[in-house]
mmCIF file of C-alpha atoms in Angstrom:
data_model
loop_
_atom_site.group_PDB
_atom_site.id
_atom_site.type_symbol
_atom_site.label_atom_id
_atom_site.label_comp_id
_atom_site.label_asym_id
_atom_site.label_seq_id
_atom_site.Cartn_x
_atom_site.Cartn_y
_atom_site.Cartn_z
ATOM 1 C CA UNK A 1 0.000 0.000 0.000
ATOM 2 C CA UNK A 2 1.903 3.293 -1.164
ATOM 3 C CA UNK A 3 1.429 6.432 1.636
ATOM 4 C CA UNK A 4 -1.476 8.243 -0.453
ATOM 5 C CA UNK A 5 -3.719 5.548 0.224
ATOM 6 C CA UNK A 6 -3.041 5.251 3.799
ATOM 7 C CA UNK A 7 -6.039 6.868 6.501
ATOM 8 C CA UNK A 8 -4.301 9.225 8.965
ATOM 9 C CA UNK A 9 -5.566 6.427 11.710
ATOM 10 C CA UNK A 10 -2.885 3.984 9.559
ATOM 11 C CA UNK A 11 0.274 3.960 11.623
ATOM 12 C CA UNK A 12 1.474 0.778 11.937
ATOM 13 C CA UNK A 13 5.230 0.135 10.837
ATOM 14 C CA UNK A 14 5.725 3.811 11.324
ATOM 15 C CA UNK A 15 8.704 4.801 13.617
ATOM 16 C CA UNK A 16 6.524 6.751 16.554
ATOM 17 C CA UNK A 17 8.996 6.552 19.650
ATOM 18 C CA UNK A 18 8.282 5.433 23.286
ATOM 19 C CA UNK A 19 4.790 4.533 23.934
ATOM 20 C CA UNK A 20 3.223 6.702 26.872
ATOM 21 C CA UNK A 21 1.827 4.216 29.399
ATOM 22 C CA UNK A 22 1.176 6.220 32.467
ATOM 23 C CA UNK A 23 -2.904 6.846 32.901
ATOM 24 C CA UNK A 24 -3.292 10.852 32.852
ATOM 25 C CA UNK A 25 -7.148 10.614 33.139
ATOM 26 C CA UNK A 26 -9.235 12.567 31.404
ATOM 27 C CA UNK A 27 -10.518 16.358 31.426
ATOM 28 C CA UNK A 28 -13.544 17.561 32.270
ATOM 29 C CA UNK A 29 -14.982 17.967 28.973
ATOM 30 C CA UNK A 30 -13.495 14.414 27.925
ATOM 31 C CA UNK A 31 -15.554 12.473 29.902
ATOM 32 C CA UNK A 32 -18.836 14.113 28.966
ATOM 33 C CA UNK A 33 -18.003 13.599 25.371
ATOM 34 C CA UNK A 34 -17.200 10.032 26.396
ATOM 35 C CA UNK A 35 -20.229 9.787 28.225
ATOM 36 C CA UNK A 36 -22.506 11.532 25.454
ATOM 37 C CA UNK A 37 -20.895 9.203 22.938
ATOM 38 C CA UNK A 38 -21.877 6.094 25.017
ATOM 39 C CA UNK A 39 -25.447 7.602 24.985
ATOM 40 C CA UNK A 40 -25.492 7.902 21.286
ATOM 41 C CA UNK A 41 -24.210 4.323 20.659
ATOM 42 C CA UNK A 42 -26.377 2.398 23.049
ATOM 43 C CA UNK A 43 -29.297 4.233 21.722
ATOM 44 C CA UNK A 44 -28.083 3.244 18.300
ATOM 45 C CA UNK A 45 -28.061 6.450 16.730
ATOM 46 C CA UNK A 46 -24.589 5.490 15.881
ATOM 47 C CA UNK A 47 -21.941 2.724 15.811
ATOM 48 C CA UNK A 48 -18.348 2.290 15.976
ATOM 49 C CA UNK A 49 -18.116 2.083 12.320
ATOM 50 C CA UNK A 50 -19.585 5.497 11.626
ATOM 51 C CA UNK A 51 -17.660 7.042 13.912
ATOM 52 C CA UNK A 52 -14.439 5.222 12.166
ATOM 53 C CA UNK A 53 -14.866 6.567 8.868
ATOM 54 C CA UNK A 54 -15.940 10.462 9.946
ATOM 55 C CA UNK A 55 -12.620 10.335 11.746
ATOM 56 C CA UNK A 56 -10.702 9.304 9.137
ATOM 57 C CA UNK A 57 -12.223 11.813 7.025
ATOM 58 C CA UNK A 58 -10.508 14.191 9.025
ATOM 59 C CA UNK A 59 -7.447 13.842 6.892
ATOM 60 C CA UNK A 60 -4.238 15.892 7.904
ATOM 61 C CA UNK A 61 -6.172 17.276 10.469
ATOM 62 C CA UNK A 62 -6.292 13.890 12.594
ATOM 63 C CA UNK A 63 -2.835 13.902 13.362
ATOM 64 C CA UNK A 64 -3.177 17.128 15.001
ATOM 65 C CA UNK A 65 -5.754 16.517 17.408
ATOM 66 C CA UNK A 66 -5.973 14.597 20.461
ATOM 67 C CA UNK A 67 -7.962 11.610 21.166
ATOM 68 C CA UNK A 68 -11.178 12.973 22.513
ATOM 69 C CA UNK A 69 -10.850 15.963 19.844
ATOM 70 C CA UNK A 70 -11.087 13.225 17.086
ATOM 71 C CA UNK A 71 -13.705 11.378 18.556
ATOM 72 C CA UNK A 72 -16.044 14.381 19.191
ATOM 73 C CA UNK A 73 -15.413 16.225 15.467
ATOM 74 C CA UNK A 74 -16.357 12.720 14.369
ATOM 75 C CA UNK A 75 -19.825 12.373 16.472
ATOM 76 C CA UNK A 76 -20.590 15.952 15.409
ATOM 77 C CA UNK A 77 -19.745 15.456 11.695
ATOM 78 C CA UNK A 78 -22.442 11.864 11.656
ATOM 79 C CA UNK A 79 -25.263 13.789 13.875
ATOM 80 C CA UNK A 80 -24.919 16.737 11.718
ATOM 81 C CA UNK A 81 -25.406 14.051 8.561
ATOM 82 C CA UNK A 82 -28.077 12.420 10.208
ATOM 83 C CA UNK A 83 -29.954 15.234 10.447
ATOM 84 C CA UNK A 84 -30.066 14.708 14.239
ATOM 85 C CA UNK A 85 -29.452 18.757 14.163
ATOM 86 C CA UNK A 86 -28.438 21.376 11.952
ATOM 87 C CA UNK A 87 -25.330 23.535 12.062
ATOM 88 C CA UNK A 88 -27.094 26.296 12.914
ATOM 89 C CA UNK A 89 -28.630 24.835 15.900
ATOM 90 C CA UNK A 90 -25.182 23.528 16.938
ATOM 91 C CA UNK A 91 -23.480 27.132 16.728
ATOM 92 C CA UNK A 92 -26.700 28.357 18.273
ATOM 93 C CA UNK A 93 -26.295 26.051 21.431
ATOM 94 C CA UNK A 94 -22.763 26.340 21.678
ATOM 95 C CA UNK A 95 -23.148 30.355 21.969
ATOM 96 C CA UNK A 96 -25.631 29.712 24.553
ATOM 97 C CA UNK A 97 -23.641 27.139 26.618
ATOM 98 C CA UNK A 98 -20.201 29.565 26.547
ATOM 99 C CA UNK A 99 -22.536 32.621 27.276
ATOM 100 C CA UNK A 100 -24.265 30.343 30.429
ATOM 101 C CA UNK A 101 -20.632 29.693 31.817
ATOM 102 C CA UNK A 102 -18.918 32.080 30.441
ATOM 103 C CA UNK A 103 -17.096 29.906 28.072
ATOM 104 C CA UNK A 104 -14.607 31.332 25.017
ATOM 105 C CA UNK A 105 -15.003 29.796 22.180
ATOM 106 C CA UNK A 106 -12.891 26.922 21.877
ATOM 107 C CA UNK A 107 -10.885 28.725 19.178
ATOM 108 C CA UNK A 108 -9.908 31.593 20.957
ATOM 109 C CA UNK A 109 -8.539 29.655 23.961
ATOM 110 C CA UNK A 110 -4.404 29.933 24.221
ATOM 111 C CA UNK A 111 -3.756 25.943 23.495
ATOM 112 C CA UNK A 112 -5.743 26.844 19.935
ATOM 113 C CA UNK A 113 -3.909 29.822 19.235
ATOM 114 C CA UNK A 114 -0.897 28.518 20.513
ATOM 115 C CA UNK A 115 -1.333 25.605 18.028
ATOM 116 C CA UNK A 116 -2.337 27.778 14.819
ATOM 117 C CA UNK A 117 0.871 29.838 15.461
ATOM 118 C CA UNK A 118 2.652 26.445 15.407
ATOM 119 C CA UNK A 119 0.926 25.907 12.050
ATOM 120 C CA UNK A 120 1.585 28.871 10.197
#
């Protein structure tokens, strides 16, 4: 298989370095996507499989993101083609969630912009 066929999930042979065993637990926010993605699957508004290929759709952006950043653009990206809600509802309900707890958007926090400035 030549690298242009490879998913971005598709690392195996590839020289990655030490493997990280120590548990850091998760975030906040990780474990309510984790939980809100258990709720979707047992309720079978989605499976493992769906959630596969939206995050492989990701392309070069998968191998910047972390675990739980991967898992939840996948989620939104099959709701949002389910028709389970629209992007406008999304946007709508984020605003209202970061305006409840006085939230910043997610791309205005310093690890994003930190990470764009990385990019550029």
């Amino acid at each position: 298989m030549s690298d242009t066929t490879k998913l971005p999930s598709d690392i195996g042979g590839e020289h990655a370095g030490p493997v990280d065993t120590l548990d850091h637990g998760m975030r906040h926010w990780e474990r309510q996507a984790n939980a809100f993605r258990s709720v979707v699957q047992m309720t079978k508004l989605t499976c493992t499989d769906e959630l596969r290929r939206a995050a492989e759709e990701l392309g070069s952006r998968y191998k910047d993101m972390e675990y739980f950043e991967i898992t939840t653009s996948a989620m939104r990206t099959v709701l949002l083609e389910k028709g389970v809600f629209t992007e406008q509802e999304l946007q709508a309900k984020m605003a209202e969630v970061r305006a409840r707890f006085n939230v910043p958007d997610e791309m205005e926090s310093p690890v994003k912009k930190g990470a764009s400035m990385v990019q550029k």
